[in-house]
PDB file of C-alpha atoms in Angstrom:
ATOM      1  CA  UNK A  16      -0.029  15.055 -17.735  1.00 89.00           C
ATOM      2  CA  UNK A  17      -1.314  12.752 -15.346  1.00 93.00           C
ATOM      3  CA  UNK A  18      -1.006   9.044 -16.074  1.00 93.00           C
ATOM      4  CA  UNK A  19      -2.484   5.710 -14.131  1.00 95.00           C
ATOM      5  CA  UNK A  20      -0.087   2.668 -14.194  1.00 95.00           C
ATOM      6  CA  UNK A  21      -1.227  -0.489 -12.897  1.00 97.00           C
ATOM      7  CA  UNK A  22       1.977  -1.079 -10.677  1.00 96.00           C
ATOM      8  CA  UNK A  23       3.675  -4.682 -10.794  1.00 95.00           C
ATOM      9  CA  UNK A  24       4.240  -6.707  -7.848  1.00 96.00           C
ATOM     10  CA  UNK A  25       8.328  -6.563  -7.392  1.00 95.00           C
ATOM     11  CA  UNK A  26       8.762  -2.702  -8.595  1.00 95.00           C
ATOM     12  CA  UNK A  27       9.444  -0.396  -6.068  1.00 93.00           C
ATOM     13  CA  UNK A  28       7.284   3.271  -6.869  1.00 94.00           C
ATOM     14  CA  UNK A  29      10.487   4.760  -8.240  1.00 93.00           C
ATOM     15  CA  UNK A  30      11.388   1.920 -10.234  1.00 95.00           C
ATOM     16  CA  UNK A  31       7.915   2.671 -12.338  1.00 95.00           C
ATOM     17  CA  UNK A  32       9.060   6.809 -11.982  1.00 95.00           C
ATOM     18  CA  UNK A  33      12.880   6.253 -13.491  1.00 94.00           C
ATOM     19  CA  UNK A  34      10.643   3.815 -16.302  1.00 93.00           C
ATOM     20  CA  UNK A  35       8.308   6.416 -17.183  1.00 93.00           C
ATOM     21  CA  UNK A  36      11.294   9.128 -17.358  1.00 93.00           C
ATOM     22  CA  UNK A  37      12.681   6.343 -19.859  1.00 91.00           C
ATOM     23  CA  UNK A  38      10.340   5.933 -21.848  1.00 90.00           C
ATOM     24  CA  UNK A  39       8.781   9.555 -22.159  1.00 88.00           C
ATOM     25  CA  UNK A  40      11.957  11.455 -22.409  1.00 90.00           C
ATOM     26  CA  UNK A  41      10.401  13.430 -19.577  1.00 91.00           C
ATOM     27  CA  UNK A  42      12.654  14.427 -16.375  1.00 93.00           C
ATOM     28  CA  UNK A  43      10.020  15.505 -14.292  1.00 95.00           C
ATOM     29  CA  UNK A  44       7.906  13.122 -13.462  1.00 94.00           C
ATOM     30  CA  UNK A  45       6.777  11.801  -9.344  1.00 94.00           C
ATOM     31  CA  UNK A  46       3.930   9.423  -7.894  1.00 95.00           C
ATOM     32  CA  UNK A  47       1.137  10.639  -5.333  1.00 94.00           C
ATOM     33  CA  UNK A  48       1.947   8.006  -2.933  1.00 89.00           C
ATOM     34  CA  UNK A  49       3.895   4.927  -2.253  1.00 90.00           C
ATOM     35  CA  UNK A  50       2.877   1.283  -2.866  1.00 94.00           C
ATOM     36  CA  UNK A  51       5.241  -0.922  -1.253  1.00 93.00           C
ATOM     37  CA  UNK A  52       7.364  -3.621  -3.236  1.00 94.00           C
ATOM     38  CA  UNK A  53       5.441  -6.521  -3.054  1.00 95.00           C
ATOM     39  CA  UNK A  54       2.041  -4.635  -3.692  1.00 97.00           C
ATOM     40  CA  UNK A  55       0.448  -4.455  -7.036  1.00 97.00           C
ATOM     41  CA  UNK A  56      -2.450  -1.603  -8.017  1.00 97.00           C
ATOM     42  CA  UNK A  57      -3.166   1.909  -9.204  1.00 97.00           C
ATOM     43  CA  UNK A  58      -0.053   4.235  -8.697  1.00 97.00           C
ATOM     44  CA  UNK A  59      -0.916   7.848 -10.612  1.00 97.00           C
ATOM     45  CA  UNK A  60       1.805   9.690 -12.060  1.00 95.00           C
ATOM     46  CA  UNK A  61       2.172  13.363 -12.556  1.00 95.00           C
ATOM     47  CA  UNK A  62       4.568  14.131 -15.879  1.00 94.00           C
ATOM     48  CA  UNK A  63       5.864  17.492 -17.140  1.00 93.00           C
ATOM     49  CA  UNK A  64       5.577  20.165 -14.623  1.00 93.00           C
ATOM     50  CA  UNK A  65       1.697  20.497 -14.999  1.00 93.00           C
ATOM     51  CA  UNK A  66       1.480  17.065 -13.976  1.00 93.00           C
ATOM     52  CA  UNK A  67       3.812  16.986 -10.757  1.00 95.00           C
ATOM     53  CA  UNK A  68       2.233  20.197  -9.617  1.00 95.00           C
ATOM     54  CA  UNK A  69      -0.916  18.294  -9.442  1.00 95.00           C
ATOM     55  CA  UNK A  70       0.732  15.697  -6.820  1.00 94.00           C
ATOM     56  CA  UNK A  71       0.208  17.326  -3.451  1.00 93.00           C
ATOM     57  CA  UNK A  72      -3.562  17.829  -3.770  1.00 95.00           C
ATOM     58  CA  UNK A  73      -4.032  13.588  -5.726  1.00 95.00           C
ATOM     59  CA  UNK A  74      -2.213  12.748  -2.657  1.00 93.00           C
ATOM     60  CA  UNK A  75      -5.161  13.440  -0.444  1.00 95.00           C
ATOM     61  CA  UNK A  76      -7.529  11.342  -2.507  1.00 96.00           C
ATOM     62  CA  UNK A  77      -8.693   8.392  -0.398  1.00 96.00           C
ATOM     63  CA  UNK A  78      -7.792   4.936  -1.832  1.00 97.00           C
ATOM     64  CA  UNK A  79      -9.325   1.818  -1.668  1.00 98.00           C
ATOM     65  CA  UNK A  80      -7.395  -1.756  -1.485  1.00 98.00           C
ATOM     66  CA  UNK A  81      -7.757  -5.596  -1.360  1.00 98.00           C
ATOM     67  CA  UNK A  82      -5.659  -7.411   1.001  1.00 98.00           C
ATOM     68  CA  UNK A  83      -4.772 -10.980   2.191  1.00 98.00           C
ATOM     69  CA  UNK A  84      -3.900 -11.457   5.543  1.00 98.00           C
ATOM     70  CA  UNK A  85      -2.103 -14.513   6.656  1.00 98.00           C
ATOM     71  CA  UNK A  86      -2.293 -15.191  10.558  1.00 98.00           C
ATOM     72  CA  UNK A  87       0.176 -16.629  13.239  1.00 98.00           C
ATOM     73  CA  UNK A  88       3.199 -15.976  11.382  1.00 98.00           C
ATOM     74  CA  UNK A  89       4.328 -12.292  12.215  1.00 98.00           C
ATOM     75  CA  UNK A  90       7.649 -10.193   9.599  1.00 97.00           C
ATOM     76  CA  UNK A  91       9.895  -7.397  10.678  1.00 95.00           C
ATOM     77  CA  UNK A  92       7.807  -5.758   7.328  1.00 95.00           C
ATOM     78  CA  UNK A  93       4.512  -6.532   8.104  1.00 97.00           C
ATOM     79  CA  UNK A  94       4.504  -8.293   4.840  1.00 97.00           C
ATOM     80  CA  UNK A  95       5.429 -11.185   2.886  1.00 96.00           C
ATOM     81  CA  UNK A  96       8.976  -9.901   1.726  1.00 94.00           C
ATOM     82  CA  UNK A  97       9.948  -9.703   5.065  1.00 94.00           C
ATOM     83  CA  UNK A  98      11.940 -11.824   8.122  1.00 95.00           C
ATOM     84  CA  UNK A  99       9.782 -14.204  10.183  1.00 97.00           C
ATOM     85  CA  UNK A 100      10.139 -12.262  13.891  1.00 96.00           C
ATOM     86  CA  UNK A 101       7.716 -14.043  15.750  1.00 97.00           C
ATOM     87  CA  UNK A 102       5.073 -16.875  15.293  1.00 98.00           C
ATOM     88  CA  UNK A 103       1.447 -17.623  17.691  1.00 98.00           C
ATOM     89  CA  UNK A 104      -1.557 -20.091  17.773  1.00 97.00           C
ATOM     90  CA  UNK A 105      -4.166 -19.674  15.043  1.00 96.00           C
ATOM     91  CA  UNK A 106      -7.440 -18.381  16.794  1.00 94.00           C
ATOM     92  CA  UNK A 107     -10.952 -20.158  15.944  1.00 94.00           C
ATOM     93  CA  UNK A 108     -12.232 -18.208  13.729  1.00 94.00           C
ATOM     94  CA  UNK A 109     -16.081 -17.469  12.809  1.00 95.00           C
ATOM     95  CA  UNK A 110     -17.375 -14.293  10.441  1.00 97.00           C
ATOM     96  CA  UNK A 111     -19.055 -12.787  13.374  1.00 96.00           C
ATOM     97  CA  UNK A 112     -16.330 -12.189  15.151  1.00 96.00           C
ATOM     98  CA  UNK A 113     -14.343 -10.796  12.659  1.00 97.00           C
ATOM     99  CA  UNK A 114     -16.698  -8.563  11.144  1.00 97.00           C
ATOM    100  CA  UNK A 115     -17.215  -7.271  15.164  1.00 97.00           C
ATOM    101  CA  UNK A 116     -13.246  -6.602  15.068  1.00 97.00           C
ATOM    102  CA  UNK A 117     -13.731  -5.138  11.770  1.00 98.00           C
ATOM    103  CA  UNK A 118     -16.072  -2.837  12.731  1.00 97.00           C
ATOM    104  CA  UNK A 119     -14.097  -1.807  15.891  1.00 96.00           C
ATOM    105  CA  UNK A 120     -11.461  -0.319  13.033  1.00 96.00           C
ATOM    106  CA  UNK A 121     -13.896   1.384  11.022  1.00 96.00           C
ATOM    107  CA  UNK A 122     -13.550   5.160  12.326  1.00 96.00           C
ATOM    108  CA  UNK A 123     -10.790   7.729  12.678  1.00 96.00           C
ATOM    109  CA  UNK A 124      -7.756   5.692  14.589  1.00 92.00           C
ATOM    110  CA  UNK A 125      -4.422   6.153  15.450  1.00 93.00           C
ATOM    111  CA  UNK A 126      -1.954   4.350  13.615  1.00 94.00           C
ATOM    112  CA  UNK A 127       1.953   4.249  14.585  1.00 92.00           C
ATOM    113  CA  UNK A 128       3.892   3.873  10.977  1.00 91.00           C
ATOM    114  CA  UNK A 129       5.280   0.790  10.602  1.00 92.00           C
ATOM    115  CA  UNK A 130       9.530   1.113  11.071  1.00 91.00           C
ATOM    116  CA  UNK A 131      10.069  -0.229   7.268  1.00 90.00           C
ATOM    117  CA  UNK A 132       8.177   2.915   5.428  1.00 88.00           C
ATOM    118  CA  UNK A 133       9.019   5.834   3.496  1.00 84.00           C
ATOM    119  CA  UNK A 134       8.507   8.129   6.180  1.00 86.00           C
ATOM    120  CA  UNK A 135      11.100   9.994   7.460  1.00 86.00           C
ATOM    121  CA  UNK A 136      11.715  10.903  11.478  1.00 84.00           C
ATOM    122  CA  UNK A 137      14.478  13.871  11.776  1.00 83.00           C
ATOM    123  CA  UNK A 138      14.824  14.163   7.818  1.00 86.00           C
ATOM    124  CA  UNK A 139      15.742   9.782   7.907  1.00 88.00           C
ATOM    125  CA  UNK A 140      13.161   7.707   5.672  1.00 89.00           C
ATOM    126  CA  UNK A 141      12.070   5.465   8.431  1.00 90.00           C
ATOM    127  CA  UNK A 142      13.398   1.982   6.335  1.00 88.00           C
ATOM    128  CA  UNK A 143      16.985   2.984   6.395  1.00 91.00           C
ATOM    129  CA  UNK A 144      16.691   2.712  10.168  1.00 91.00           C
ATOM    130  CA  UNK A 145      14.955  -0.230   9.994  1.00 91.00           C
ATOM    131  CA  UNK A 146      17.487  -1.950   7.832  1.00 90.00           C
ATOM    132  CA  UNK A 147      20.058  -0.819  10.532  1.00 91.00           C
ATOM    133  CA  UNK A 148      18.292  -2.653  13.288  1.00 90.00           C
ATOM    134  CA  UNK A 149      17.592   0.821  14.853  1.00 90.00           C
ATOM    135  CA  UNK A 150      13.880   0.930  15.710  1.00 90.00           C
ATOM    136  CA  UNK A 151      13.178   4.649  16.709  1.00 90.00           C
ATOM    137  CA  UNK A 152       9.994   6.272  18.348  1.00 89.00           C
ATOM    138  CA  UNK A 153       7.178   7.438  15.839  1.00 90.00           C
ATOM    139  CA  UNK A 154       4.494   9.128  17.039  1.00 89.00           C
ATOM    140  CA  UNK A 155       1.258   8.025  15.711  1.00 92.00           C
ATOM    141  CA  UNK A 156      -1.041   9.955  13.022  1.00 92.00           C
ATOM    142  CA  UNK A 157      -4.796  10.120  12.823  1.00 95.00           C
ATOM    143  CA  UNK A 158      -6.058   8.235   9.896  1.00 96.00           C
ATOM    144  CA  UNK A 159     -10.012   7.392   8.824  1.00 97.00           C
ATOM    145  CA  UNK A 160     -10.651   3.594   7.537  1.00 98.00           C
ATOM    146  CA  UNK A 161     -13.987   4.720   5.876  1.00 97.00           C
ATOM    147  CA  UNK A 162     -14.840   1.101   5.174  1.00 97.00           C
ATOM    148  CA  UNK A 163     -13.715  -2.371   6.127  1.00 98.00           C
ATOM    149  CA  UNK A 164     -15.483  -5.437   4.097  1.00 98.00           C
ATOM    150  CA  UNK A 165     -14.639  -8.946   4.805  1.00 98.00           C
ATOM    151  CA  UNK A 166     -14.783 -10.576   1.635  1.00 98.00           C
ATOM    152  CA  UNK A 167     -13.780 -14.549   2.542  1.00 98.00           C
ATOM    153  CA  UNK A 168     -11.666 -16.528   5.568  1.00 97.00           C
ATOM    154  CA  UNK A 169     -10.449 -19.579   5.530  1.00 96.00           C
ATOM    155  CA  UNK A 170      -8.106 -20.928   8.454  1.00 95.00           C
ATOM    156  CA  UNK A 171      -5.180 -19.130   8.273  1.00 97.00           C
ATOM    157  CA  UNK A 172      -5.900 -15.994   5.690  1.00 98.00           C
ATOM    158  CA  UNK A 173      -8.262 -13.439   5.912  1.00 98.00           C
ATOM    159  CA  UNK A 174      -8.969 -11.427   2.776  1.00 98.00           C
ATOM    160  CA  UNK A 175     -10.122  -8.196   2.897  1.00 98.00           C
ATOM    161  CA  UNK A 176     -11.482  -4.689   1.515  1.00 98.00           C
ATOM    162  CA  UNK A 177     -10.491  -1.293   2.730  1.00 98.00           C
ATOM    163  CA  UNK A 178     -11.013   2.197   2.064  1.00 98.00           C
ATOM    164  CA  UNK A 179      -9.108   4.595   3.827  1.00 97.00           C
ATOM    165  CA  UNK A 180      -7.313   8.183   4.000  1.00 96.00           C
ATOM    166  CA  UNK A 181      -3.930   9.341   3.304  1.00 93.00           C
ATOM    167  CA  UNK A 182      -1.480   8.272   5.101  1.00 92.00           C
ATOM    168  CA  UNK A 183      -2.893   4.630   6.387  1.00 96.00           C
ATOM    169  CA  UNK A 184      -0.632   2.113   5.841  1.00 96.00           C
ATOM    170  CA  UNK A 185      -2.435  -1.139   5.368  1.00 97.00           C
ATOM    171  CA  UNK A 186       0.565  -3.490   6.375  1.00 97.00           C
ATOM    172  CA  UNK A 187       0.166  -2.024   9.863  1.00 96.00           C
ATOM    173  CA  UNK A 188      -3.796  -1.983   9.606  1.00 97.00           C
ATOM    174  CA  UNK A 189      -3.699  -5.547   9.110  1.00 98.00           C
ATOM    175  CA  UNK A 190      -0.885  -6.830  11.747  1.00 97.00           C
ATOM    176  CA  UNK A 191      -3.217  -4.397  13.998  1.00 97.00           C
ATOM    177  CA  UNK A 192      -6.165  -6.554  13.307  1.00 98.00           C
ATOM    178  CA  UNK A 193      -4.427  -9.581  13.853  1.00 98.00           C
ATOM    179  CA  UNK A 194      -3.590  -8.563  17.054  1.00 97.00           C
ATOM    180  CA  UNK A 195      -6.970  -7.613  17.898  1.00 97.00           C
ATOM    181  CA  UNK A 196      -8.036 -11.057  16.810  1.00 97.00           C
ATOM    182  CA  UNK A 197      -5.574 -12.746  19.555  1.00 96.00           C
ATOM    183  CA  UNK A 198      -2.567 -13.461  17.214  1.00 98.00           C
ATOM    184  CA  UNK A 199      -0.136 -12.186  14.730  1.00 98.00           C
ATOM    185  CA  UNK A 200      -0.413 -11.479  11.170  1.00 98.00           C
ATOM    186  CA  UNK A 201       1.239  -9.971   8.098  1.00 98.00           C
ATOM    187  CA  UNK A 202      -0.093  -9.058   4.463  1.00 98.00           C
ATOM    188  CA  UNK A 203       0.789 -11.763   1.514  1.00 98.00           C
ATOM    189  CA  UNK A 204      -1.083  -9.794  -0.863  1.00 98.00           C
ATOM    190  CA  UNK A 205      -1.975  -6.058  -1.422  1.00 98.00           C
ATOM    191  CA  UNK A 206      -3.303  -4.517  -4.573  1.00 98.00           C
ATOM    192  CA  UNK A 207      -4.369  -0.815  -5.048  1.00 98.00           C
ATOM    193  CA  UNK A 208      -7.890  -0.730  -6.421  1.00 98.00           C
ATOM    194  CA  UNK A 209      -8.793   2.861  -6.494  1.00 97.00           C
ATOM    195  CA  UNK A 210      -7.102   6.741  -5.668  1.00 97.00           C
ATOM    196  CA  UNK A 211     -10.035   8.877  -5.829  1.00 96.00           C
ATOM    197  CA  UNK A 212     -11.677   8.732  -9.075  1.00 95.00           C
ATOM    198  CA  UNK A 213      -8.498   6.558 -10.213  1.00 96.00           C
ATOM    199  CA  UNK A 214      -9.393   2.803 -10.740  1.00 97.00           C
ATOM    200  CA  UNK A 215      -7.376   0.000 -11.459  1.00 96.00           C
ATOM    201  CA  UNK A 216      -9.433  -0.872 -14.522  1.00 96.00           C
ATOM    202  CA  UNK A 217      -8.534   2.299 -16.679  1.00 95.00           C
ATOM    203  CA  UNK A 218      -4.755   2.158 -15.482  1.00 95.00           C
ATOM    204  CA  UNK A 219      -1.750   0.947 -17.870  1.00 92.00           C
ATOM    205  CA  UNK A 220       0.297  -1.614 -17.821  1.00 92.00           C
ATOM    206  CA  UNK A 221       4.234  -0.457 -18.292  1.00 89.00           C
ATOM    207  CA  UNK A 222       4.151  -2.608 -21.409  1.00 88.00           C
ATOM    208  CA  UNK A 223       1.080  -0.532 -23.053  1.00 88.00           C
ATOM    209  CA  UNK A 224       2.624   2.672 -21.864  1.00 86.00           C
ATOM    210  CA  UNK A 225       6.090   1.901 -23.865  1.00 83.00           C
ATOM    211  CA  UNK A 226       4.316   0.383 -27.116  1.00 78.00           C
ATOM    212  CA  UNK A 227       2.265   4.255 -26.407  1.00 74.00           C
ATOM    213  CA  UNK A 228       5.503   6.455 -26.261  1.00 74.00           C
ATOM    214  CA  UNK A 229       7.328   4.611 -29.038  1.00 61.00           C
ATOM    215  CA  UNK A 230       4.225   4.798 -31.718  1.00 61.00           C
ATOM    216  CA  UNK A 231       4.407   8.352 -30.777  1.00 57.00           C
ATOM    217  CA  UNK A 232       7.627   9.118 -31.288  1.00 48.00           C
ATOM    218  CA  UNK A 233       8.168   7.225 -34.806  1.00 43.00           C
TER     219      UNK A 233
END
């Protein structure tokens, strides 16, 4: 079985996986790719051995997401959960010239995974490191933003649409294009709107999911 769940912002992926296994009675159960804590969005779920087996090739799907990037404050997560590690001037900005930068990023690039991600670098997931102070080499990894839409700006935010491959991480796209602007940056907001043919509008809430288990087990 494969299931959509709209993810909650504060859940970590597995905290949704060990819910599901709750509430399904099912042990086997796994998520085709990692939304981080703080992001919200489509997660899809493979449950039962059918569905897991089914993970490796959803995993490929490319995703789309909407983002808010907050300028001139830089985290050690390239998000809003993380420690303020460095802080610059807020550039002038004017829709031309970020939809030029924009368009710069919209091709096959190489991105360097961010130190706190799920990754792992000899067999380590990348975060433990990172929570360890120890910052490690990672090479970086060919991924394709497909599209990159400005949707509004205001001083200090810039939100944003992106479709990309597997394997982007948008934290580190948008501290990249904050940099590329002439400052720092780090994501305040990041929901999942799409994997593939998976949108956010026919995913379920973890509340709708238990109410669908328990009706179907009385």
């Amino acid at each position: 079985m494969i299931v959509t769940v709209d993810k909650p912002r504060g859940w970590t992926s597995f905290d949704v996986v060990k819910k599901i296994r709750a509430i399904s009675g099912e042990r086997k159960v796994g998520h085709a790719g990692t939304l981080d804590p703080f992001a919200q969005g489509v997660l899809v779920l493979g449950i039962g051995r059918k569905g897991t087996k089914q993970l490796g090739r959803l995993a490929l799907l490319e995703k789309e997401y909407e983002a808010r990037l907050r300028l001139g404050i830089g985290t050690d997560t390239l998000d809003c959960d993380g420690k303020v590690i460095s802080r610059m001037p807020l550039p002038q900005l004017c829709e031309k010239d970020i939809k030029e930068v924009f368009r710069s990023f919209t091709r096959t690039v190489m991105q360097t995974p961010p130190m706190f991600s799920a990754k792992k670098v000899a067999g380590t997931r990348l975060y433990k490191l990172a929570r360890q102070n120890i910052e490690v080499d990672r090479a970086p990894v060919a991924i394709e933003i497909k599209s990159l839409t400005l949707n509004s700006f205001s001083e200090d935010t810039i939100d944003f649409s992106v479709t990309c491959s597997k394997g982007t991480y948008v934290r580190q796209l948008g501290a990249d294009l904050a940099l590329a602007l002439g400052t720092v940056g780090h994501l305040v907001a990041l929901k999942r709107m799409r994997v593939g043919h998976f949108t956010l509008e026919e995913s379920k809430g973890l509340e709708e999911l238990s109410k669908k288990w328990l009706s179907t087990a009385e």
